[in-house]
């Protein structure tokens, strides 16, 4: 039994490494439109060989889509049209649009929407890391629409990757990821732009950058090829959370401007409640 | 030769640990108005004993101020009035106001403004960690106003802590820290407030929180006792950088709202330049 991974970058490449260790599949077949990625992935031993999408589909029991979400959206109907009883697992970061697109497809049951809440700010095959998925959350979206045998096969593998699982509907998923993932990237991009702009006029700004700054700005290294399509596909939720975040910042600004330090302290204390949630 | 550390929390406690290892001082004397902190610090072996500020001053060659910046501001004249030729090292995060306050003091030469760009989101004696200062930056502010012998003694110790050093004037220091430290905390506080608010109405938000979210929000665990006075003392710079950051976020918002994905991609690519600066 073979598996095809479409998009051998951070997610696809890390998955390939884990699957190789588990030894569940005979061959791990890569599909990637970038020649450069293909060469790097082979050099790093992430996959056994590269094939065209069509050949990879016929040669595999399961096809994992780990490309940017706009590519997944473009290829999904074509992939579903071409499969017989293979399983298609979509690992993209947004789900509402793609699930609408395939809702009435005769092969809908062979498709599983799964979003691993795992990653780093790096991308490409060289960003693939061993053990990326261990102890992370895999979100299954509308999994009840996936055929039992297809879901079971995937879920058994996910369990062997030591992932926790959560079930959600597509609206919930896209709203929640806007709040705990997409907004984090936008604040990092904005923070990097703010400070880079200041450095241009004043210089020396970064001599004082410590670990706190690094931690809030590191996501600004993330790839625009991956993130622009995510913001596009999740536009309404992202705009909503951005507006709320800007309001919170404005409120902190106005509180400081009018020197209401009792209120400022209260707001900081309230934000401290985050420590009950993240360790 | 003894040293007194006023404020045995994250910074003061970590310094105590390093100084103990180096064995430069006979005794490390703690000063802390909190009984609870005193007990914890003794239990953890951070300092040899606690004394009142007055007794600690007479018993020491050097007095390190590692309390919140409002406490340092309140005590500084008293401390300078009471010393003879001891050295006073102020490790606070803001410098303009305190340097103005002591500018004409007859003991100005015994005072050194030094700000270690090191820390974590935790506070109190239990937050003290070994090796906190190694490879971090120590900023000396207006060091040319400190007596040669006082500066030399401190700088030799800083060197033995394996810190890098940077010299700045007070205006530069407070502006630069607003950009690479204070704003990071404000964005984290605001992000925590945004998401905690949403959790209240929707629940389940945090099930999907991954390492990216944690990294951008972890500073929101920081103590309001430490940060409210920093924002107060550096109010003008902090307001300026907050306004610029809000403008960058608004610009990202408007770009996404009008679906200008070419521009959105360009902004993300530009923010990626941060990777030349942070590793």
XYZ file of C-alpha atoms in Angstrom:
558
model
C 0.000 0.000 0.000
C 1.406 3.405 -1.060
C 0.620 6.941 0.032
C 0.925 10.131 -2.014
C 1.739 13.459 -0.407
C 0.874 16.500 -2.487
C 3.052 19.418 -1.369
C 6.236 18.213 0.310
C 6.900 21.222 2.555
C 6.840 21.690 6.314
C 3.626 19.703 6.878
C 3.873 17.207 4.015
C 7.582 16.605 4.603
C 7.173 16.147 8.368
C 4.314 13.731 7.761
C 6.489 11.778 5.313
C 9.230 11.469 7.957
C 6.776 10.141 10.543
C 5.118 7.719 8.140
C 8.502 6.369 7.099
C 9.335 5.653 10.730
C 6.020 3.915 11.289
C 6.517 1.762 8.189
C 2.808 1.574 7.404
C 3.187 2.260 3.684
C 5.375 0.523 1.143
C 6.231 3.656 -0.758
C 5.798 7.330 0.002
C 5.214 9.186 -3.243
C 5.727 12.935 -3.457
C 3.886 15.342 -5.745
C 5.217 18.874 -5.976
C 5.135 21.344 -8.834
C 8.420 22.913 -7.736
C 11.497 21.182 -9.207
C 13.603 22.742 -6.466
C 11.382 21.293 -3.724
C 11.517 17.896 -5.434
C 15.302 17.887 -5.453
C 15.555 19.003 -1.832
C 12.958 16.497 -0.654
C 14.779 13.621 -2.380
C 18.125 14.794 -1.036
C 16.658 14.859 2.485
C 15.111 11.422 1.950
C 11.603 12.660 2.759
C 9.879 10.661 0.015
C 10.835 7.685 -2.130
C 10.073 9.256 -5.487
C 8.133 12.022 -7.207
C 5.326 11.434 -9.687
C 2.779 13.532 -11.530
C -0.497 13.979 -9.629
C -2.335 11.573 -11.949
C 0.220 8.783 -11.618
C 0.468 9.294 -7.872
C -3.311 8.989 -7.539
C -3.426 5.667 -9.399
C -0.441 4.294 -7.496
C -1.745 5.108 -3.984
C -4.270 4.000 -1.411
C -4.346 7.470 0.197
C -3.626 10.959 -1.109
C -2.723 13.660 1.406
C -3.123 17.277 0.308
C -0.569 19.437 2.111
C -0.216 22.293 -0.366
C -1.245 25.942 0.253
C -5.034 26.210 0.592
C -5.515 27.950 -2.749
C -3.771 25.050 -4.525
C -5.889 22.543 -2.630
C -9.017 24.432 -3.633
C -7.943 24.432 -7.276
C -7.107 20.729 -7.442
C -9.757 19.165 -5.212
C -12.460 18.485 -7.818
C -9.902 17.093 -10.231
C -8.544 14.773 -7.515
C -12.008 13.561 -6.493
C -12.905 13.009 -10.144
C -9.870 10.809 -10.625
C -10.023 8.542 -7.583
C -11.847 5.245 -7.341
C -11.923 4.138 -3.696
C -8.763 5.932 -2.571
C -8.888 8.224 0.436
C -8.186 11.943 0.099
C -7.025 13.738 3.256
C -7.041 17.547 3.119
C -4.635 19.070 5.669
C -5.325 22.715 4.777
C -5.883 25.448 7.373
C -9.336 26.606 6.199
C -12.373 24.417 5.602
C -15.638 26.250 4.880
C -14.964 27.066 1.236
C -13.525 23.712 0.277
C -16.292 21.775 2.020
C -18.906 23.822 0.192
C -17.145 23.129 -3.063
C -17.230 19.328 -2.701
C -20.503 19.019 -0.773
C -22.374 17.269 -3.585
C -19.503 15.412 -5.190
C -20.237 11.673 -5.661
C -16.882 10.880 -4.015
C -17.520 13.108 -0.962
C -17.326 10.056 1.311
C -13.723 9.338 0.291
C -12.621 12.814 1.454
C -11.539 13.685 5.011
C -10.961 17.251 6.184
C -8.213 17.134 8.807
C -6.204 20.094 10.058
C -3.117 19.410 12.166
C -2.531 22.271 14.638
C 1.197 21.988 14.187
C 3.813 23.951 12.368
C 6.633 26.421 12.628
C 7.380 29.754 10.964
C 9.513 27.979 8.355
C 8.436 26.412 5.081
C 9.647 24.123 2.324
C 11.088 20.578 2.492
C 14.072 21.775 4.565
C 11.582 22.866 7.268
C 10.299 19.292 7.754
C 10.993 17.970 11.231
C 10.754 14.608 12.931
C 8.032 14.320 15.554
C 6.239 17.538 14.508
C 2.831 16.002 15.181
C 3.385 14.254 18.511
C 1.076 15.608 21.236
C -0.437 18.140 18.835
C -4.133 18.437 18.020
C -5.650 17.078 14.801
C -8.991 18.725 14.026
C -11.427 16.586 12.053
C -14.000 18.738 10.308
C -17.389 17.259 9.381
C -15.855 13.810 9.766
C -19.336 12.228 9.879
C -19.549 12.806 6.124
C -16.506 10.622 5.489
C -16.957 6.892 4.819
C -16.345 4.752 7.891
C -13.459 2.732 6.371
C -11.695 5.863 5.129
C -12.003 7.635 8.466
C -10.851 4.569 10.406
C -7.711 4.092 8.364
C -6.730 7.746 8.807
C -7.598 7.882 12.475
C -5.493 4.820 13.231
C -2.498 6.510 11.644
C -3.191 9.756 13.496
C -3.267 7.787 16.734
C 0.101 6.240 15.934
C 1.450 9.766 15.383
C 0.425 10.400 19.031
C -1.934 13.208 18.108
C -4.925 14.334 20.154
C -8.133 14.653 18.138
C -10.970 17.189 18.155
C -14.167 17.149 16.076
C -15.730 20.345 14.763
C -18.011 21.680 12.109
C -16.529 23.866 9.395
C -17.873 27.211 10.664
C -16.519 26.586 14.145
C -13.180 25.467 12.762
C -12.620 28.525 10.597
C -13.716 30.923 13.321
C -11.582 29.278 15.998
C -8.464 29.131 13.849
C -8.925 32.820 13.042
C -8.713 33.503 16.791
C -5.862 31.241 17.824
C -3.740 31.030 14.708
C -4.496 33.488 11.925
C -4.575 36.582 14.173
C -1.237 35.599 15.752
C 0.327 35.733 12.320
C -1.236 39.100 11.499
C -0.033 40.685 14.753
C 3.457 39.346 14.081
C 3.465 40.671 10.518
C 2.256 44.070 11.769
C 4.805 44.157 14.594
C 7.653 43.340 12.212
C 6.485 46.083 9.827
C 6.239 48.602 12.692
C 9.738 47.949 13.964
C 11.393 47.556 10.547
C 9.931 50.938 9.595
C 11.385 52.551 12.732
C 14.772 50.923 12.179
C 14.897 52.577 8.753
C 14.755 56.037 10.301
C 16.482 55.464 13.631
C 18.767 52.446 13.255
C 20.105 50.379 16.152
C 16.583 49.334 17.195
C 17.391 45.645 17.074
C 20.445 45.807 19.322
C 18.036 45.624 22.237
C 15.752 42.915 20.906
C 15.430 40.157 23.482
C 13.564 36.901 23.710
C 10.204 38.592 24.369
C 10.383 40.465 21.088
C 11.580 37.374 19.227
C 8.706 35.369 20.556
C 6.043 37.863 19.455
C 7.612 38.514 16.060
C 8.886 35.099 14.977
C 5.723 34.208 13.029
C 6.523 37.170 10.745
C 9.014 34.858 9.042
C 6.052 32.853 7.713
C 5.595 32.377 3.991
C 3.275 34.682 2.054
C 2.535 31.820 -0.379
C 0.953 29.909 2.474
C -0.680 32.771 4.372
C -2.173 35.026 1.692
C -4.557 32.226 0.556
C -5.485 31.436 4.181
C -6.466 35.063 4.826
C -8.358 35.077 1.533
C -10.314 31.915 2.273
C -11.038 32.895 5.877
C -11.493 36.584 5.115
C -14.669 37.313 7.119
C -13.524 35.675 10.331
C -10.074 37.192 10.026
C -11.526 40.683 9.524
C -13.737 40.223 12.580
C -10.933 39.159 14.877
C -8.629 41.859 13.489
C -11.254 44.472 14.320
C -11.629 43.147 17.848
C -7.868 43.024 18.324
C -7.480 46.612 17.066
C -10.207 47.659 19.528
C -8.361 46.015 22.417
C -5.149 47.800 21.408
C -7.005 51.118 21.092
C -8.488 50.617 24.521
C -5.018 50.003 26.005
C -3.820 53.092 24.123
C -6.624 55.329 25.375
C -6.262 54.057 28.935
C -2.562 54.930 28.887
C -3.214 58.241 27.141
C -5.589 59.399 29.855
C -3.240 57.991 32.502
C -5.816 55.701 34.079
C -3.285 53.336 35.644
C -5.857 51.569 37.805
C -7.724 50.534 34.671
C -4.480 49.664 32.847
C -3.511 47.392 35.693
C -6.948 45.795 35.688
C -6.675 45.070 31.953
C -3.225 43.500 32.367
C -4.476 41.396 35.279
C -7.393 40.236 33.190
C -5.110 39.268 30.307
C -3.017 37.261 32.815
C -5.872 34.738 32.854
C -4.296 33.340 29.722
C -1.916 31.461 32.044
C -4.731 29.161 33.055
C -4.910 28.105 29.435
C -1.382 28.031 28.083
C 1.349 26.505 30.222
C 32.962 42.791 50.090
C 29.154 42.386 50.131
C 26.466 43.219 47.586
C 22.848 44.178 48.274
C 20.069 43.324 45.855
C 16.883 45.345 46.263
C 13.983 43.363 44.802
C 14.721 39.637 44.770
C 12.482 38.619 41.878
C 13.211 37.320 38.387
C 16.060 39.766 37.684
C 17.404 40.244 41.204
C 17.131 36.547 42.045
C 18.786 35.427 38.806
C 21.585 37.926 39.394
C 22.028 36.583 42.918
C 22.373 33.034 41.548
C 25.040 34.099 39.048
C 26.980 36.169 41.588
C 26.985 33.273 44.024
C 28.492 31.032 41.364
C 31.165 33.592 40.546
C 32.034 33.995 44.221
C 32.994 37.660 43.869
C 31.132 38.797 46.956
C 31.366 37.510 50.497
C 27.696 37.893 51.241
C 24.678 38.554 49.051
C 22.162 40.590 51.005
C 18.538 40.751 49.924
C 16.161 43.650 50.447
C 12.483 43.046 49.709
C 9.400 44.557 51.237
C 7.390 41.373 50.669
C 7.689 38.865 53.535
C 6.513 36.145 51.168
C 9.274 36.923 48.669
C 11.821 36.935 51.485
C 10.783 33.493 52.642
C 10.797 32.060 49.139
C 14.158 33.605 48.283
C 15.767 32.175 51.430
C 14.193 28.796 50.819
C 15.603 28.813 47.274
C 18.989 29.920 48.567
C 19.059 33.005 46.345
C 20.532 35.317 48.986
C 22.353 34.807 52.295
C 20.086 37.004 54.405
C 17.578 39.839 54.266
C 18.123 43.265 55.819
C 16.348 46.589 55.860
C 17.399 48.910 53.047
C 19.412 51.117 55.427
C 21.355 48.261 56.979
C 21.950 46.674 53.573
C 23.365 49.957 52.276
C 25.866 50.283 55.125
C 26.890 46.632 54.871
C 27.551 46.603 51.102
C 30.036 47.772 48.509
C 27.380 47.758 45.773
C 23.599 48.109 45.811
C 21.638 46.726 42.858
C 18.122 48.041 42.317
C 16.004 45.346 40.685
C 12.536 46.396 41.869
C 9.673 47.637 39.631
C 10.577 51.015 38.097
C 8.118 52.992 40.241
C 9.730 51.622 43.402
C 13.193 52.469 42.062
C 12.011 55.983 41.273
C 10.625 56.376 44.782
C 13.725 55.135 46.596
C 16.539 56.466 44.429
C 17.108 59.827 46.161
C 16.961 58.185 49.564
C 19.516 55.591 48.480
C 21.874 58.180 47.004
C 21.529 60.312 50.146
C 22.562 57.384 52.313
C 25.579 56.026 50.445
C 29.161 57.122 50.954
C 31.292 55.652 48.157
C 29.144 52.608 47.454
C 28.007 51.909 43.903
C 24.314 51.951 42.998
C 23.307 49.961 39.910
C 19.794 50.603 38.579
C 18.524 47.672 36.503
C 15.127 49.193 35.677
C 13.549 49.115 32.209
C 13.083 52.879 31.747
C 15.728 55.554 32.194
C 14.736 59.080 31.136
C 12.700 59.965 34.218
C 15.084 58.512 36.767
C 18.137 60.101 35.167
C 16.427 63.486 35.187
C 15.605 63.011 38.835
C 19.188 62.376 39.928
C 20.957 64.592 37.377
C 22.216 67.107 39.940
C 22.656 64.806 42.915
C 26.115 65.092 44.523
C 26.418 61.284 44.391
C 25.479 61.050 40.685
C 28.907 59.579 39.921
C 28.249 56.553 42.156
C 25.145 55.622 40.156
C 25.127 53.420 37.045
C 22.059 52.973 34.841
C 22.217 49.461 33.418
C 19.333 47.590 31.803
C 19.749 43.876 31.141
C 17.741 42.834 28.065
C 16.846 39.547 29.684
C 13.781 38.124 31.314
C 10.850 35.814 31.001
C 7.095 36.266 31.423
C 7.345 35.038 35.018
C 8.068 37.049 38.145
C 8.992 36.642 41.790
C 11.892 34.720 43.420
C 10.612 31.407 42.064
C 11.119 32.810 38.538
C 14.872 33.272 39.079
C 16.947 31.118 36.743
C 20.584 30.203 36.449
C 22.391 31.673 33.464
C 19.628 34.172 32.623
C 22.159 36.816 31.590
C 24.624 34.777 29.523
C 24.844 36.052 25.912
C 22.194 38.719 26.610
C 22.700 42.455 26.096
C 23.381 44.851 28.967
C 22.545 48.436 28.017
C 24.572 51.092 29.814
C 22.778 54.419 29.751
C 24.777 57.644 30.103
C 27.626 55.604 31.552
C 30.059 58.479 31.000
C 28.454 60.211 33.996
C 29.406 57.318 36.300
C 32.742 57.443 38.158
C 35.456 55.409 36.452
C 36.040 53.051 39.422
C 32.323 52.373 39.862
C 31.807 51.648 36.181
C 34.888 49.422 35.972
C 33.854 47.250 38.900
C 30.369 46.719 37.437
C 31.589 46.153 33.912
C 34.047 43.486 35.040
C 31.208 41.605 36.698
C 28.988 42.008 33.632
C 31.797 40.576 31.532
C 32.048 37.572 33.832
C 28.292 37.077 33.379
C 29.105 36.727 29.639
C 26.886 39.641 28.665
C 27.318 41.764 25.565
C 27.278 45.509 26.232
C 25.738 48.449 24.394
C 26.037 52.159 25.276
C 23.122 54.556 24.732
C 21.737 57.858 25.854
C 18.521 57.843 27.842
C 16.222 59.081 25.057
C 17.482 56.431 22.655
C 17.158 53.738 25.301
C 13.564 54.502 26.204
C 12.502 54.823 22.573
C 14.220 51.621 21.493
C 12.858 49.556 24.380
C 9.368 50.841 23.529
C 9.841 49.320 20.066
C 11.431 45.989 20.880
C 10.096 45.205 24.318
C 7.210 47.305 25.600
C 5.095 46.984 22.439
C 5.556 43.192 22.423
C 3.972 43.079 25.846
C 1.071 45.314 24.810
C 0.294 43.221 21.730
C 0.343 40.089 23.883
C -1.946 41.629 26.501
C -4.341 42.767 23.745
C -4.264 39.392 22.015
C -5.013 37.572 25.258
C -7.925 39.939 25.954
C -9.294 39.461 22.427
C -9.272 35.684 22.614
C -10.391 35.412 26.250
C -13.381 37.605 25.357
C -14.292 35.321 22.445
C -13.895 32.201 24.577
C -16.478 33.625 26.973
C -19.127 33.688 24.269
C -18.073 30.760 22.091
C -16.061 28.368 24.262
C -13.660 25.745 22.918
C -11.430 28.410 21.344
C -8.302 27.188 23.084
C -8.613 23.569 21.989
C -6.922 24.624 18.761
C -4.206 26.814 20.262
C -0.831 25.726 18.953
C 2.729 26.852 19.422
C 2.298 29.935 17.205
C -0.461 31.276 19.413
C 1.465 30.437 22.559
C 4.495 32.258 21.300
C 2.615 35.481 20.522
C 0.568 35.427 23.712
C 3.007 34.155 26.345
C 4.089 37.644 27.422
C 0.495 38.229 28.541
C 1.408 36.271 31.656
C 3.645 39.178 32.689
C 3.082 40.940 35.988
C 1.013 44.127 36.104
C 3.097 45.294 39.085
C 6.125 45.380 36.862
C 4.542 46.570 33.610
C 2.074 49.286 34.653
C 4.943 51.469 35.981
C 7.018 50.845 32.842
C 4.171 52.030 30.603
C 3.670 55.002 32.909
C 7.313 56.031 32.866
C 7.707 55.502 29.131
C 4.231 56.743 28.246
C 5.039 58.978 25.271
C 7.211 56.470 23.438
C 4.782 53.663 24.161
C 1.829 55.697 22.841
C 3.790 56.507 19.674
C 4.692 52.915 18.912
C 1.168 51.729 19.794
C -0.248 54.191 17.288
C 2.135 52.997 14.581
C 1.345 49.365 15.348
C -2.414 50.030 15.210
C -1.885 51.752 11.832
C -0.016 48.719 10.488
C -2.830 46.441 11.655
C -5.448 48.746 10.117
C -3.541 48.721 6.868
C -3.503 44.906 6.842
C -7.204 44.971 7.686
C -8.096 47.397 4.887
C -5.975 45.513 2.370
C -7.795 42.290 3.200
C -11.172 44.042 3.268
C -10.769 45.347 -0.265
C -9.318 41.995 -1.334
C -6.059 43.402 -2.627
C -4.117 40.152 -2.343
C -1.148 41.412 -4.340
C -0.627 44.148 -1.760
C -1.266 41.759 1.138
C 1.411 39.459 -0.208
C 3.810 42.370 -0.622
C 3.261 43.415 3.016
C 3.874 39.884 4.280
C 7.017 39.609 2.149
C 8.262 42.890 3.538
C 7.639 41.774 7.112
C 9.649 38.602 6.315
C 12.759 40.822 6.375
C 12.657 40.370 10.124
C 14.428 37.056 9.522
C 17.611 38.897 8.657
C 17.528 40.256 12.183
C 16.220 37.524 14.428
C 17.507 34.010 13.949
